[in-house]
Amino acid sequence: MNHETATQVVDFSASINPLGPPQSAIASLKAGIVELNHYPNPDYPQFRLGVANHHHLDEKYILPSNGAAELLTWIAWECHELEGVLLPSPCFADYKRALKTFGVKYQFYPLDDLDKGINSPQSSRLAILINNPHNPTGKLWTRLSLQPYLEKFALVIVDEAFMDFLPPQNQESLIDFIKDYDNLVILRSLTKFYSLPGLRIGYGISNPQTIAKWQKWRDPWSVNSLAEIAAVACLQDKAFQEKTWQWLPPTRESLKQGLDNIEFLQVLPSQSNFLLVKTQIPSTQLQLRLLRQKQILIRDCVSFPELGEKYFRVAVKTHIDNQKLLDELNKLSKAIVENQEWLS
């Protein structure tokens, strides 16, 4: 697919905020061009201060990163002396990628087990990774329901990449526990909420000793100057944050209802900016039909073995784009009912 074709595709496969990037970030990037002839400060003081103010933490708890992927690498190395890691099922593929890099053993737990309480006799020698809200289901756990795991496991990693999509009063972040539990690591991303995936910017939050250790392990200047500048602007942009919090719930609900009204689809409830949809049509076939004929791209779930062809995921986009998707799926639904095409 060439660049011209790619720009015409309505992309529901990437869960990126369609309201961004914020104008504040664009303006900061333009002004920051003059910084390109300097190396960034490897301690990233402005970014760390911005994150610290945003979360009411001391800067020593924060490590800027080249997206969440960089942090997963250091987490995997941190786990290499443990007996293994428990991963959620379904599971984001990059978790496994990072652990395999260092030969770390892992096994899976069903999401229902997290609700019931995971008990393991070896838990004091294990790490557990929790994705909250969970990708790809959009399920959200309360902070109080997750707190007991901080007492059970040697290391608790909580990926909160999509937590920003909830307004502060509805967030269930474990950041408030960070000062009380040295075994807690939290991952945050700025690329999804602020629509900046090309800049690769995120941060980790943990105890100061772990942060200092990872700072020594990493390559210098893993975060570029423009990413730091844009991130600082985004964290201060209260208007953009509020706009997103006002936009998402009704738009998500409208898209969910529209999908639920299509005969061969069933939508799971979500607290994030995407929806997981169960389909009677193999998702790869549906994906190919929509892309070839209508230039609409949905995310099949083949990379999640537990879900496979029976599910697909769609990002919540603008009302116009959402309606375009619904219109095309409704047309397909009518054709399927008339011709019994694809249905098992």
Coordinates of C-alpha atoms in Angstrom, one line a residue:
M1 CA 0.0 0.0 0.0
N2 CA 1.6 3.3 -1.1
H3 CA 1.4 6.5 0.9
E4 CA -1.3 8.1 -1.2
T5 CA -3.6 5.0 -0.8
A6 CA -2.8 4.7 2.9
T7 CA -4.0 8.3 3.6
Q8 CA -7.4 7.5 2.0
V9 CA -8.0 4.5 4.3
V10 CA -10.3 5.1 7.3
D11 CA -8.2 3.3 9.9
F12 CA -10.1 1.7 12.8
S13 CA -7.3 -0.7 13.5
A14 CA -5.1 1.7 15.6
S15 CA -6.7 2.9 18.9
I16 CA -5.6 6.6 18.5
N17 CA -7.5 9.6 19.6
P18 CA -9.1 11.1 16.4
L19 CA -9.3 14.6 18.1
G20 CA -5.5 15.0 18.1
P21 CA -2.7 15.8 18.0
P22 CA -3.5 18.8 20.2
Q23 CA -2.7 22.2 18.6
S24 CA -0.6 22.9 21.7
A25 CA 1.7 20.0 20.7
I26 CA 1.9 21.1 17.1
A27 CA 2.8 24.7 18.1
S28 CA 5.4 23.4 20.5
L29 CA 7.0 21.2 17.8
K30 CA 7.2 24.1 15.4
A31 CA 8.9 26.3 18.1
G32 CA 11.1 23.4 19.1
I33 CA 12.8 22.9 15.8
V34 CA 15.6 25.2 17.0
E35 CA 16.6 22.5 19.5
L36 CA 17.5 20.0 16.9
N37 CA 21.1 21.1 16.8
H38 CA 21.5 20.1 20.5
Y39 CA 21.6 16.7 22.2
P40 CA 18.7 16.4 24.6
N41 CA 19.4 16.4 28.3
P42 CA 19.5 12.6 29.1
D43 CA 17.7 13.3 32.4
Y44 CA 14.8 15.0 30.6
P45 CA 14.2 17.4 33.5
Q46 CA 11.3 19.3 31.9
F47 CA 9.4 16.2 30.9
R48 CA 9.9 14.6 34.3
L49 CA 8.7 17.8 36.0
G50 CA 5.7 17.8 33.7
V51 CA 4.8 14.2 34.6
A52 CA 5.5 14.8 38.3
N53 CA 3.1 17.8 38.3
H54 CA 0.5 15.9 36.4
H55 CA 0.4 13.0 38.9
H56 CA 1.5 14.9 42.0
L57 CA 4.6 12.8 42.4
D58 CA 8.3 13.5 43.0
E59 CA 10.4 13.5 39.8
K60 CA 12.6 10.6 41.1
Y61 CA 9.6 8.2 40.6
I62 CA 9.5 8.9 36.8
L63 CA 11.5 7.5 33.8
P64 CA 10.7 9.0 30.3
S65 CA 10.8 6.4 27.6
N66 CA 10.7 5.8 23.9
G67 CA 7.1 4.5 24.1
A68 CA 6.0 1.6 26.3
A69 CA 8.0 -0.8 24.2
E70 CA 11.3 0.4 25.7
L71 CA 10.0 0.0 29.2
L72 CA 8.8 -3.5 28.5
T73 CA 12.4 -4.4 27.6
W74 CA 13.7 -3.2 31.0
I75 CA 10.8 -4.9 32.7
A76 CA 11.7 -8.2 31.0
W77 CA 15.3 -7.9 32.1
E78 CA 14.1 -7.1 35.7
C79 CA 12.2 -10.4 35.6
H80 CA 14.9 -12.6 34.3
E81 CA 16.0 -13.8 37.8
L82 CA 12.4 -14.5 38.8
E83 CA 10.7 -17.9 38.2
G84 CA 8.3 -16.4 35.6
V85 CA 5.7 -13.9 34.7
L86 CA 1.9 -14.3 34.6
L87 CA 0.4 -12.6 31.5
P88 CA -3.3 -11.8 30.8
S89 CA -5.2 -13.8 28.3
P90 CA -5.8 -12.4 25.7
C91 CA -2.4 -10.7 25.7
F92 CA -0.8 -7.8 23.8
A93 CA 1.9 -9.5 21.7
D94 CA 4.7 -7.1 22.7
Y95 CA 4.6 -8.5 26.3
K96 CA 5.7 -11.8 24.9
R97 CA 8.3 -10.2 22.6
A98 CA 10.0 -8.6 25.5
L99 CA 10.1 -11.6 27.7
K100 CA 11.3 -13.9 24.9
T101 CA 14.2 -11.5 24.3
F102 CA 15.7 -12.5 27.7
G103 CA 14.4 -16.1 27.9
V104 CA 11.9 -15.2 30.7
K105 CA 9.3 -17.9 31.3
Y106 CA 5.7 -16.9 31.2
Q107 CA 2.2 -18.4 31.4
F108 CA -1.2 -17.0 31.0
Y109 CA -4.2 -16.3 33.3
P110 CA -7.8 -15.8 32.1
L111 CA -9.2 -12.4 32.8
D112 CA -11.9 -14.0 35.0
D113 CA -9.1 -15.3 37.3
L114 CA -8.1 -11.7 38.0
D115 CA -11.7 -11.0 39.1
K116 CA -11.7 -14.1 41.4
G117 CA -8.2 -13.7 42.8
I118 CA -5.1 -15.3 41.5
N119 CA -3.5 -17.6 44.1
S120 CA -0.2 -19.2 43.4
P121 CA 2.2 -21.0 45.9
Q122 CA 5.1 -19.5 43.9
S123 CA 3.7 -16.0 43.7
S124 CA 6.6 -14.6 45.9
R125 CA 8.9 -15.6 43.0
L126 CA 6.7 -14.5 40.2
A127 CA 5.8 -11.3 38.4
I128 CA 2.3 -10.5 37.2
L129 CA 1.4 -8.1 34.4
I130 CA -2.0 -6.4 34.4
N131 CA -3.3 -4.4 31.5
N132 CA -5.8 -1.8 32.8
P133 CA -8.0 -0.9 30.9
H134 CA -7.3 -4.2 29.2
N135 CA -6.5 -4.4 25.5
P136 CA -8.3 -5.7 23.5
T137 CA -11.5 -6.1 25.7
G138 CA -11.6 -2.6 27.2
K139 CA -12.3 -4.1 30.7
L140 CA -11.4 -1.9 33.7
W141 CA -10.6 -3.2 37.2
T142 CA -10.8 -1.1 40.3
R143 CA -7.6 -0.1 42.1
L144 CA -8.9 -1.8 45.3
S145 CA -9.5 -5.1 43.5
L146 CA -5.9 -5.0 42.2
Q147 CA -4.2 -3.9 45.5
P148 CA -4.0 -7.5 47.0
Y149 CA -1.7 -8.6 44.2
L150 CA 0.8 -6.1 45.4
E151 CA 1.1 -8.2 48.6
K152 CA 1.3 -11.5 46.7
F153 CA 3.7 -11.1 43.8
A154 CA 7.4 -10.2 43.7
L155 CA 6.7 -7.7 40.9
V156 CA 3.4 -6.2 39.7
I157 CA 3.5 -4.4 36.3
V158 CA 0.4 -2.5 35.4
D159 CA 0.1 -1.3 31.8
E160 CA -2.1 1.8 32.0
A161 CA -1.6 2.9 28.4
F162 CA -5.3 3.6 27.9
M163 CA -6.1 5.0 31.4
D164 CA -6.0 8.6 30.2
F165 CA -9.1 8.1 28.2
L166 CA -11.1 8.0 31.5
P167 CA -11.7 11.3 33.3
P168 CA -9.8 11.7 36.6
Q169 CA -12.8 10.8 38.7
N170 CA -13.3 7.5 36.9
Q171 CA -9.7 6.4 36.6
E172 CA -8.6 3.4 38.5
S173 CA -4.8 4.0 38.4
L174 CA -2.5 2.4 40.9
I175 CA -0.3 5.5 40.9
D176 CA -1.5 6.4 44.4
F177 CA 0.1 3.1 45.7
I178 CA 3.5 3.8 44.2
K179 CA 5.1 5.2 47.3
D180 CA 3.9 2.3 49.4
Y181 CA 4.9 -0.7 47.2
D182 CA 8.5 -1.0 45.9
N183 CA 7.4 -3.9 43.7
L184 CA 5.0 -1.8 41.6
V185 CA 5.8 -0.6 38.1
I186 CA 3.3 1.4 36.1
L187 CA 3.5 2.0 32.3
R188 CA 2.0 5.1 30.7
S189 CA 1.8 6.2 27.1
L190 CA 1.2 9.6 25.6
T191 CA 0.9 8.4 22.0
K192 CA -2.7 7.1 22.1
F193 CA -4.6 9.8 24.1
Y194 CA -2.7 12.7 22.4
S195 CA -2.5 11.0 19.0
L196 CA 1.3 11.1 18.8
P197 CA 2.4 7.5 17.8
G198 CA 5.0 8.8 15.4
L199 CA 6.9 10.5 18.3
R200 CA 7.2 7.4 20.5
I201 CA 6.8 8.9 23.9
G202 CA 5.8 7.4 27.3
Y203 CA 7.0 7.0 30.8
G204 CA 7.4 4.5 33.6
I205 CA 6.6 5.1 37.3
S206 CA 8.2 3.0 40.0
N207 CA 10.3 3.4 43.2
P208 CA 13.3 5.7 42.8
Q209 CA 15.9 2.8 43.1
T210 CA 14.3 0.9 40.1
I211 CA 14.1 4.1 38.1
A212 CA 17.8 4.9 38.8
K213 CA 18.8 1.4 37.8
W214 CA 16.9 1.5 34.5
Q215 CA 18.3 4.9 33.8
K216 CA 21.8 3.3 33.9
W217 CA 20.8 0.3 31.8
R218 CA 19.3 2.2 28.9
D219 CA 20.9 3.8 25.8
P220 CA 21.5 7.5 26.2
W221 CA 19.0 9.9 24.6
S222 CA 16.3 7.3 23.9
V223 CA 13.7 10.1 23.9
N224 CA 14.3 12.8 21.3
S225 CA 14.0 16.5 21.9
L226 CA 10.8 17.0 19.9
A227 CA 9.0 14.2 21.7
E228 CA 9.9 15.7 25.1
I229 CA 8.7 19.2 24.0
A230 CA 5.4 17.9 22.7
A231 CA 4.8 15.7 25.7
V232 CA 5.3 18.7 28.1
A233 CA 2.8 20.7 26.1
C234 CA 0.3 17.9 26.0
L235 CA 0.3 17.3 29.8
Q236 CA -0.5 21.0 30.3
D237 CA -3.3 21.0 27.8
K238 CA -6.3 20.8 30.1
A239 CA -8.7 21.9 27.3
F240 CA -7.8 19.0 25.0
Q241 CA -8.1 16.5 27.9
E242 CA -11.5 17.8 28.8
K243 CA -12.6 17.8 25.2
T244 CA -11.6 14.1 24.9
W245 CA -13.4 13.1 28.1
Q246 CA -16.6 14.8 26.9
W247 CA -16.4 13.3 23.4
L248 CA -15.6 9.7 24.1
P249 CA -18.4 8.2 26.2
P250 CA -21.4 9.3 24.0
T251 CA -19.5 8.5 20.8
R252 CA -18.4 5.1 22.0
E253 CA -22.0 4.3 23.1
S254 CA -23.4 5.4 19.8
L255 CA -20.9 3.2 17.9
K256 CA -21.6 0.3 20.3
Q257 CA -25.3 0.5 19.8
G258 CA -24.9 0.7 16.0
L259 CA -22.7 -2.4 16.0
D260 CA -25.0 -4.3 18.3
N261 CA -27.9 -3.7 16.0
I262 CA -26.1 -5.6 13.2
E263 CA -27.4 -9.1 13.1
F264 CA -24.1 -11.0 13.0
L265 CA -22.2 -8.9 15.5
Q266 CA -22.0 -8.7 19.3
V267 CA -20.1 -6.0 21.1
L268 CA -18.3 -6.4 24.5
P269 CA -18.6 -3.5 27.0
S270 CA -15.5 -1.2 27.0
Q271 CA -14.1 1.6 29.2
S272 CA -11.5 2.6 26.6
N273 CA -11.5 4.1 23.1
F274 CA -12.0 0.8 21.3
L275 CA -14.5 -1.9 21.1
L276 CA -14.0 -5.7 20.8
V277 CA -16.7 -7.2 18.6
K278 CA -17.7 -10.9 18.3
T279 CA -18.5 -11.8 14.7
Q280 CA -20.1 -14.7 12.9
I281 CA -18.1 -13.8 9.9
P282 CA -14.4 -14.7 10.0
S283 CA -12.7 -11.4 10.9
T284 CA -10.0 -11.7 8.3
Q285 CA -12.6 -12.1 5.5
L286 CA -14.6 -9.1 6.8
Q287 CA -11.4 -7.1 7.1
L288 CA -10.4 -7.9 3.5
R289 CA -13.8 -7.1 2.1
L290 CA -14.0 -3.7 3.9
L291 CA -10.5 -2.7 3.0
R292 CA -10.7 -3.7 -0.7
Q293 CA -14.1 -2.4 -1.4
K294 CA -14.5 0.6 1.0
Q295 CA -11.0 1.4 2.2
I296 CA -12.0 0.8 5.8
L297 CA -9.5 -1.0 8.0
I298 CA -10.5 -2.9 11.1
R299 CA -8.2 -4.9 13.4
D300 CA -8.6 -8.7 13.2
C301 CA -7.7 -10.5 16.3
V302 CA -5.6 -13.3 14.8
S303 CA -2.6 -12.1 16.9
F304 CA -4.7 -13.0 20.0
P305 CA -4.9 -16.8 19.7
E306 CA -7.7 -17.0 22.2
L307 CA -9.8 -14.8 20.0
G308 CA -8.8 -15.6 16.5
E309 CA -11.2 -15.2 13.6
K310 CA -14.2 -14.9 15.9
Y311 CA -13.5 -11.3 16.9
F312 CA -12.3 -7.9 15.6
R313 CA -11.5 -4.7 17.3
V314 CA -12.4 -1.1 16.2
A315 CA -11.2 2.2 17.5
V316 CA -13.8 4.8 18.3
K317 CA -13.4 7.5 15.7
T318 CA -15.3 10.6 14.7
H319 CA -19.0 10.4 14.2
I320 CA -18.7 10.7 10.4
D321 CA -16.1 7.8 10.3
N322 CA -18.1 5.7 12.7
Q323 CA -21.2 6.1 10.6
K324 CA -19.3 5.2 7.5
L325 CA -18.3 1.9 9.1
L326 CA -21.8 1.2 10.4
D327 CA -23.3 1.9 6.9
E328 CA -21.0 -0.5 5.2
L329 CA -21.5 -3.2 7.8
N330 CA -25.3 -2.8 7.6
K331 CA -25.1 -3.3 3.8
L332 CA -23.0 -6.4 4.3
S333 CA -25.5 -7.7 6.9
K334 CA -28.4 -7.3 4.4
A335 CA -26.5 -9.1 1.7
I336 CA -25.5 -11.9 4.1
V337 CA -29.1 -12.4 5.2
E338 CA -30.4 -12.5 1.7
N339 CA -27.7 -14.8 0.3
Q340 CA -26.7 -16.7 3.5
E341 CA -23.1 -15.7 2.5
W342 CA -20.4 -16.5 5.1
L343 CA -22.8 -17.4 7.9
S344 CA -22.1 -20.8 9.5

